[in-house]
Short mmCIF file of C-alpha atoms in Angstrom, two decimals:
data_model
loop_
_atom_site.label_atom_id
_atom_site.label_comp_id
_atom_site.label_asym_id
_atom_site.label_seq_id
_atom_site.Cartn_x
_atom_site.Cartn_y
_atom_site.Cartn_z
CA UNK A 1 30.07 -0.44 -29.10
CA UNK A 2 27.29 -2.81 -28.76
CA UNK A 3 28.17 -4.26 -25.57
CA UNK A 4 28.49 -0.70 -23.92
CA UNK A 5 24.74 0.28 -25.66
CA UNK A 6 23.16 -2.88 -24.04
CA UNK A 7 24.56 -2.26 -20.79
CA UNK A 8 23.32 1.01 -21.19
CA UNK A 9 19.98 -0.06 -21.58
CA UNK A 10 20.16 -2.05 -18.13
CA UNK A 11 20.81 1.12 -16.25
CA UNK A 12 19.04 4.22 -15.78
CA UNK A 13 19.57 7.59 -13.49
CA UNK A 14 17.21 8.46 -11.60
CA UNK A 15 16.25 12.50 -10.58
CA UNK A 16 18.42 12.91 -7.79
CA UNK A 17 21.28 11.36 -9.89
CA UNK A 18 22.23 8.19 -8.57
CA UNK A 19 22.47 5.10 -11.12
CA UNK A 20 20.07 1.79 -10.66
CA UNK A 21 19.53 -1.32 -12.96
CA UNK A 22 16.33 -1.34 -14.57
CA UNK A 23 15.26 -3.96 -12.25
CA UNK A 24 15.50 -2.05 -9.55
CA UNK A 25 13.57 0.79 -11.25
CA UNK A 26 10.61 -1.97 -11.66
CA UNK A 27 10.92 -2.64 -8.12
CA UNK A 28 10.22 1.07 -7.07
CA UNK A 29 7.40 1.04 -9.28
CA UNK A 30 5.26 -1.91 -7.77
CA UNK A 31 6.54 -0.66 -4.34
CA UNK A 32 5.24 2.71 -5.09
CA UNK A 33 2.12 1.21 -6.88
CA UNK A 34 0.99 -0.36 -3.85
CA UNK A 35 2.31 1.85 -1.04
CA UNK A 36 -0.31 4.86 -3.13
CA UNK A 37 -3.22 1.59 -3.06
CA UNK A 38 -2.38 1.13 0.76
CA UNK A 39 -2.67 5.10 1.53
CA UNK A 40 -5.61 6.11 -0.46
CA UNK A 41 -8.10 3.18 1.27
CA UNK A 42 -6.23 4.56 4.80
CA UNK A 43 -7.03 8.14 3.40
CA UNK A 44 -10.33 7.30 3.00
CA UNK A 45 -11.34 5.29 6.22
CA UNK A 46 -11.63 8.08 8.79
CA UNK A 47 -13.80 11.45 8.77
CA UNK A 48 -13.24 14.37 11.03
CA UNK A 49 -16.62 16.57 11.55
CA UNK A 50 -14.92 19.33 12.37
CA UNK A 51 -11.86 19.97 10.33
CA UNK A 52 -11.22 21.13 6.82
CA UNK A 53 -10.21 19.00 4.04
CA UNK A 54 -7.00 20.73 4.43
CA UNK A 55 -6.78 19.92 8.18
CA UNK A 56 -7.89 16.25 7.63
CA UNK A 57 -5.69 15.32 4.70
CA UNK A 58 -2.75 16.89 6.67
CA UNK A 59 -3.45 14.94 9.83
CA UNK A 60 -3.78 11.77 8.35
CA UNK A 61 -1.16 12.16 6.05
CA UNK A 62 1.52 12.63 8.51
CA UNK A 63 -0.19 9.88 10.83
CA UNK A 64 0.75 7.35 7.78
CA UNK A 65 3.94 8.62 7.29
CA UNK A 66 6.79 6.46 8.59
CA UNK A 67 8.93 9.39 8.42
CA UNK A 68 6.44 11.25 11.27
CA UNK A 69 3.68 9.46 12.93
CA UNK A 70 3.41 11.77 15.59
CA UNK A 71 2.29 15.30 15.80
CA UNK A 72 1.68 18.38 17.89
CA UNK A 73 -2.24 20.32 18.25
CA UNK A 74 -2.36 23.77 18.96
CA UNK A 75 -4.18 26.81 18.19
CA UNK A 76 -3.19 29.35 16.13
CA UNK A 77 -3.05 32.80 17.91
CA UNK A 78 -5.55 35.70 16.30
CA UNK A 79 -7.76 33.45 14.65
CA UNK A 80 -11.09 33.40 16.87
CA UNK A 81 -14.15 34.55 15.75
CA UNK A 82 -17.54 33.90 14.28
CA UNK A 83 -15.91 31.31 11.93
CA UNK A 84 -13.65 29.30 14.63
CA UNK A 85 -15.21 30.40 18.16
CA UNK A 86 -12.30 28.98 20.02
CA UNK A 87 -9.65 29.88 17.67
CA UNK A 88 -8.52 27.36 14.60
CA UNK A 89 -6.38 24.20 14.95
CA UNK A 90 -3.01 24.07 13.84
CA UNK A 91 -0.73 21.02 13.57
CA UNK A 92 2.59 20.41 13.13
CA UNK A 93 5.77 17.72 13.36
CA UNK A 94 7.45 18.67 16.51
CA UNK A 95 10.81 17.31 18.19
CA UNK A 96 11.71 17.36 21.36
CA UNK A 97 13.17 19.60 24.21
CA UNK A 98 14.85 17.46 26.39
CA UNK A 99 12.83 17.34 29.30
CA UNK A 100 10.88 14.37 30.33
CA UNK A 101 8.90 13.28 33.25
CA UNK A 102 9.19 10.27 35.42
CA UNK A 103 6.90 7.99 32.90
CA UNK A 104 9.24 8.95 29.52
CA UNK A 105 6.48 11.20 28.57
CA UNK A 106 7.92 14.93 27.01
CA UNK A 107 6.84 17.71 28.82
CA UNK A 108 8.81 20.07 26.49
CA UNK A 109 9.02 20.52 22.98
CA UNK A 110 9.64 22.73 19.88
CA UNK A 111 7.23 22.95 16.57
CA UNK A 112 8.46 22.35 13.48
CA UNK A 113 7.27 24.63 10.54
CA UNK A 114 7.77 23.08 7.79
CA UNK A 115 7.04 25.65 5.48
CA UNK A 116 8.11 28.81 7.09
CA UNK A 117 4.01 29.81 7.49
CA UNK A 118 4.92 31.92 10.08
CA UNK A 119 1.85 31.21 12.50
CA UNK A 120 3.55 28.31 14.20
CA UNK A 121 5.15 29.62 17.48
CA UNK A 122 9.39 29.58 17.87
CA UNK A 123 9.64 29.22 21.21
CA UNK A 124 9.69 25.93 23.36
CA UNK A 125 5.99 24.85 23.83
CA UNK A 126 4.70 23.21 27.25
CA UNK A 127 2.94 19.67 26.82
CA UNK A 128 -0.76 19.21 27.95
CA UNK A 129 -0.65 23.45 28.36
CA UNK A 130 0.20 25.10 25.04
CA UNK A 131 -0.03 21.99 22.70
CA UNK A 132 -1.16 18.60 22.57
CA UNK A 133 0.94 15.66 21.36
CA UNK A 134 -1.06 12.93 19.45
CA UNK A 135 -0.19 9.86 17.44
CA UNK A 136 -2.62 6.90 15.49
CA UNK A 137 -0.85 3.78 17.07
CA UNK A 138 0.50 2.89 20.59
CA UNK A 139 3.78 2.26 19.49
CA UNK A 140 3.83 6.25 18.18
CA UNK A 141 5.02 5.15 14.64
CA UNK A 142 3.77 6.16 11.59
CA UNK A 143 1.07 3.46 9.98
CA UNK A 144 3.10 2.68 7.34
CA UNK A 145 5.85 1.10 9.38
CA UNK A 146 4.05 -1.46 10.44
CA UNK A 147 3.14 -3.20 6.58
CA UNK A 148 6.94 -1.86 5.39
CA UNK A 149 8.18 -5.36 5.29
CA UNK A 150 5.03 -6.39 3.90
CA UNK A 151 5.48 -4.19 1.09
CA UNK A 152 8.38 -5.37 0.44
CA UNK A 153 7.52 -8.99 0.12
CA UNK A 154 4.19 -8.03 -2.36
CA UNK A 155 7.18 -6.35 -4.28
CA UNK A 156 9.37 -9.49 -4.46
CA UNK A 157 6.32 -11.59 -5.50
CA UNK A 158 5.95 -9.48 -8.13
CA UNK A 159 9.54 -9.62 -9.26
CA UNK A 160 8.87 -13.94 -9.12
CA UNK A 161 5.87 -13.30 -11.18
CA UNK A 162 7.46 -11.40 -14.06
CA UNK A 163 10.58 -13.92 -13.90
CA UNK A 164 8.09 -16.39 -14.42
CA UNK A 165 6.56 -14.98 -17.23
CA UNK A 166 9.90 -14.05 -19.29
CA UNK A 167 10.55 -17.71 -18.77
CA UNK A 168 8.07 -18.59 -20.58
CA UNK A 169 7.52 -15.81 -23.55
CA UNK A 170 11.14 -16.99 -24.12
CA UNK A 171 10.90 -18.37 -27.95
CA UNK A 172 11.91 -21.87 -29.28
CA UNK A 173 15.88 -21.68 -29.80
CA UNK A 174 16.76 -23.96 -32.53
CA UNK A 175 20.46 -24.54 -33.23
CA UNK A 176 20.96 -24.75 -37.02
CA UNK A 177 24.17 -25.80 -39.42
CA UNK A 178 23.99 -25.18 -43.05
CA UNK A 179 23.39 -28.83 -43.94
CA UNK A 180 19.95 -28.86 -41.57
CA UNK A 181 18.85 -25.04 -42.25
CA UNK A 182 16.21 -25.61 -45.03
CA UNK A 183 15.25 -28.60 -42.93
CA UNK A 184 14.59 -26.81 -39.85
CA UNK A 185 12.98 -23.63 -41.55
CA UNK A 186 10.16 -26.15 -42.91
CA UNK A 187 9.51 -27.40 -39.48
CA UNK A 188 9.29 -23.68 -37.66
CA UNK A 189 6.28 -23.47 -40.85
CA UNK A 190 4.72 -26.67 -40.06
CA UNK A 191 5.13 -25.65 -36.23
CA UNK A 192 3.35 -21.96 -37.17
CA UNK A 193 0.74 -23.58 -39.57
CA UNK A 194 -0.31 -25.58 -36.53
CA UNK A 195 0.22 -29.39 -39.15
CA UNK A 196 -0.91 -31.95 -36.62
CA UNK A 197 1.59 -34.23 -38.54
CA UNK A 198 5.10 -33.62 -38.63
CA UNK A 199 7.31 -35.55 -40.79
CA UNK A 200 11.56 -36.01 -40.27
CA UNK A 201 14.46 -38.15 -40.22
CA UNK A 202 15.22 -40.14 -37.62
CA UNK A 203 18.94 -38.87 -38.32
CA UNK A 204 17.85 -35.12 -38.32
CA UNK A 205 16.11 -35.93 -34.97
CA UNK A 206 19.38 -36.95 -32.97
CA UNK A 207 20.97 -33.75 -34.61
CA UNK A 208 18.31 -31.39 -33.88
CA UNK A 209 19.04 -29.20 -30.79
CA UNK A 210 16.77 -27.43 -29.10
CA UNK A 211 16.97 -24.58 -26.52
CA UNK A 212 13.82 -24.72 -23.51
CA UNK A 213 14.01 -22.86 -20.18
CA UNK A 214 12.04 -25.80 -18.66
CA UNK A 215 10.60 -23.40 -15.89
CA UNK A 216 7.63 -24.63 -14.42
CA UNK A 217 4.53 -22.57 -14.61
CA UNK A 218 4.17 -21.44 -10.89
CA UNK A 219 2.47 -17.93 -11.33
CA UNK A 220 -1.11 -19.46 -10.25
CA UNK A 221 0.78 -20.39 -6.76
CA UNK A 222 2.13 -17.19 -6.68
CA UNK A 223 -0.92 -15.26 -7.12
CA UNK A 224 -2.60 -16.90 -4.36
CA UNK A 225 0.56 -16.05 -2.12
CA UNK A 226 0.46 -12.12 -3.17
CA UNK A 227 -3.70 -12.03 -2.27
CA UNK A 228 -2.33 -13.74 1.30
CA UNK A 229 0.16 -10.97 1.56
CA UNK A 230 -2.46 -8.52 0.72
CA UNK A 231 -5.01 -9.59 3.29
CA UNK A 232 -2.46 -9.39 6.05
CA UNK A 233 -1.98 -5.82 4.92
CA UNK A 234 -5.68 -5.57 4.99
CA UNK A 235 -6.09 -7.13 8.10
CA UNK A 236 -3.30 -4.36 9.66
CA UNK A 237 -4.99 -1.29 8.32
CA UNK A 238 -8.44 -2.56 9.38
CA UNK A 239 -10.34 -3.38 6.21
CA UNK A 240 -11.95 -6.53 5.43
CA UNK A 241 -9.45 -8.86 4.56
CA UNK A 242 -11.55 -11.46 2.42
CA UNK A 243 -9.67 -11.62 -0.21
CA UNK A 244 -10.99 -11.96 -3.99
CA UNK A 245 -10.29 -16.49 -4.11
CA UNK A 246 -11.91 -16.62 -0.75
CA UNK A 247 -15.74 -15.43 -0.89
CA UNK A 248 -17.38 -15.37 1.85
CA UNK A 249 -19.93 -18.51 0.67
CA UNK A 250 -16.84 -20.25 0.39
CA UNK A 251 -15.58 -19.29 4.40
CA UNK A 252 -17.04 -20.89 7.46
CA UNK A 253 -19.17 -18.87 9.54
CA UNK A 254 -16.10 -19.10 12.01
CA UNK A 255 -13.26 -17.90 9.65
CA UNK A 256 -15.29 -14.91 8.51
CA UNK A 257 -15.58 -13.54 12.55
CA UNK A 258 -12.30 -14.81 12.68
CA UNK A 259 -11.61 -12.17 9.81
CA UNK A 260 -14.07 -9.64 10.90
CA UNK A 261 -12.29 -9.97 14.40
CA UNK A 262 -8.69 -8.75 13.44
CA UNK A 263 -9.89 -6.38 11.44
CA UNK A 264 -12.00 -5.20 14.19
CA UNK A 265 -8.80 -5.04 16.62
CA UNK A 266 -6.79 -2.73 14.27
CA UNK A 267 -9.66 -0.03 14.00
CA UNK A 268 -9.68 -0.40 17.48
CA UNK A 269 -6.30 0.66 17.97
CA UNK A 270 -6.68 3.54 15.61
CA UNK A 271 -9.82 4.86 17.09
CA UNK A 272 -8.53 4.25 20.48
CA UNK A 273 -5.82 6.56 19.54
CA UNK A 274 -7.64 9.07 18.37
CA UNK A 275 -10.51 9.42 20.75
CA UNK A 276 -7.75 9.59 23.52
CA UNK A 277 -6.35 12.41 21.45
CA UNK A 278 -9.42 14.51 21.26
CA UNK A 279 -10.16 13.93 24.65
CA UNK A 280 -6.86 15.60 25.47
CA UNK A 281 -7.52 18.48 22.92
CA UNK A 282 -10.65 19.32 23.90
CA UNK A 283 -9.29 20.03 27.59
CA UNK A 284 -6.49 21.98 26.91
CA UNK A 285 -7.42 23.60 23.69
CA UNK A 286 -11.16 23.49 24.18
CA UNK A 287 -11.64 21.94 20.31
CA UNK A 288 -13.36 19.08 19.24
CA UNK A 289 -12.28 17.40 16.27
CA UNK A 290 -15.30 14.73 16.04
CA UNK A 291 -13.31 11.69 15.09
CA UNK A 292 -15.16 9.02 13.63
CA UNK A 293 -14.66 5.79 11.61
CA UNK A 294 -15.85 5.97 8.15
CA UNK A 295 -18.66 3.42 7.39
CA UNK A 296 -17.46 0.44 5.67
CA UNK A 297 -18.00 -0.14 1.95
CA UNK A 298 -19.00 -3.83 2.69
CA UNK A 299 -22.19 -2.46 4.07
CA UNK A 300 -23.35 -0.10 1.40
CA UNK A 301 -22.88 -3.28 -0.96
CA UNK A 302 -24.60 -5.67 1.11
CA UNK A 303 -27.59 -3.18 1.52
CA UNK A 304 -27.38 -2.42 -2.38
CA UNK A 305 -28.00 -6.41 -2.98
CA UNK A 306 -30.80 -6.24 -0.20
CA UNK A 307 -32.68 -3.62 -2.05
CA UNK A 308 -32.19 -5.40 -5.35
CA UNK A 309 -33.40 -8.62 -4.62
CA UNK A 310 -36.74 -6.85 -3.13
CA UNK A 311 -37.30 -5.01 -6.12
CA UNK A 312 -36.81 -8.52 -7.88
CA UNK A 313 -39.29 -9.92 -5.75
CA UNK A 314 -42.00 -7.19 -6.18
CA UNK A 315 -41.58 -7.49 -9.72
CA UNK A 316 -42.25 -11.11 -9.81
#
């Protein structure tokens, strides 16, 4: 009965009814812990001046996505007028008609609507004509596949670190007989009274056993491998990458451009992508979306501590 209650206790069923070991339920935690961190800073890093909140969570949303990555622009039929003066944008998934051109490039495809809105046209749509196909990287993958396996190894470092810790919250094990019990109950109270001055028999020393994990304490190693990890996540999405054990008095001038750099290269990419994108939209569908890269929070900060020391100094 007891056996069958603890490996109960190692198991539990998740909502679409499949069975996993708790440790695997841990795992989808941290994975899902930072895979929401990851999305909400790439949520936040670009602005569109002219769509919605609706519009803009959508589009990035789906740009992250490793499940999407790619979608089509159109615009909605019956909707211009004083509020959208060339009609209003919609976007979609899309898949494909079959039909390419000499370069691999679709010149046929079919919307997708997702949630049977009914504004989303049925019939096969004409590339660069009736809609415009768009995507945030060159590779036309969703954000989020390119820091997958990185996820995965934050999550495994993770898993280490908590290893390491039951190791060693694992309590003293002392093996006991009824001859040594009182013996070794007196030295547990000496041990929990903190005695500097212990006191036994040589002869209960040979006897005494005592259980130890001997693990080595290796979570400070491991914490500086997860804020690696993290950078190179950074680095990917386009954020500053310093992490919090390197500060930038402690960086040569040449490792922080060296930082600034990659970082640099992956906005690059993005923005790339989505100027391109708008430039296509705005000849065929004659709609400007205004993308723009969201000002980074390094600068506010740095202009905060500007202001501050100047008040300091006008004080004085």
């Amino acid at each position: 009965m007891s056996k069958k209650k603890a490996v109960k206790r190692r198991e539990y069923e998740a909502s679409n009814g499949i069975v996993y070991s708790v440790s695997q339920k841990v795992r989808d935690r941290i994975l899902f812990y930072y895979r929401d961190k990851f999305f909400n800073k790439f949520l936040n890093k670009f602005d569109f001046g002219n769509l919605d909140y609706q519009q803009k969570h959508y589009l990035l949303k789906k740009f992250w996505s490793k499940n999407c990555g790619k979608l089509a622009f159109f615009i909605i039929k019956g909707t211009k007028g004083d509020q959208y003066p060339n009609g209003m944008l919609g976007i979609c998934p899309y898949t494909f008609a079959g039909v390419y051109n000499m370069f691999d490039f679709q010149t046929k495809c079919m919307l997708i609507d997702t949630h049977a809105t009914g504004v989303i046209p049925t019939t096969e749509q004409e590339v660069d004509k009736d809609v415009v196909l768009g995507w945030i990287t060159r590779n036309q993958k969703g954000v989020e596949s390119l820091i997958e396996c990185k996820l995965e190894e934050l999550v495994d470092i993770e898993m280490t670190i908590r290893c390491n810790l039951r190791a060693h919250k694992m309590p003293w094990v002392f093996g006991v007989t009824p001859e040594n019990k009182s013996k070794i109950d007196k030295l547990i109270q000496s041990l929990d009274d903190d005695d500097p001055y212990l006191t036994m028999s040589i002869e209960d020393i040979k006897n005494m056993q005592v259980f130890n994990t001997g693990a080595p304490f290796i979570i400070d190693k491991l914490e500086v491998k997860r804020q690696q990890v993290e950078d190179e996540i950074n680095t990917i999405l386009g954020f500053n990458s310093v992490g919090i054990m390197e500060k930038k008095e402690h960086l040569t001038t040449g490792e922080v451009d060296m930082n600034a750099e990659a970082s640099n290269a992956s906005n690059d990419i993005y923005m790339d992508c989505l100027t391109e994108l708008n430039e296509r939209i705005k000849k065929v569908l004659n709609y400007d979306m205004q993308p723009m890269l969201n000002k980074p929070i390094e600068e506010y900060t740095e202009g905060e501590e500007e202001d501050e020391e100047e008040e300091n100094e006008d004080d004085e």
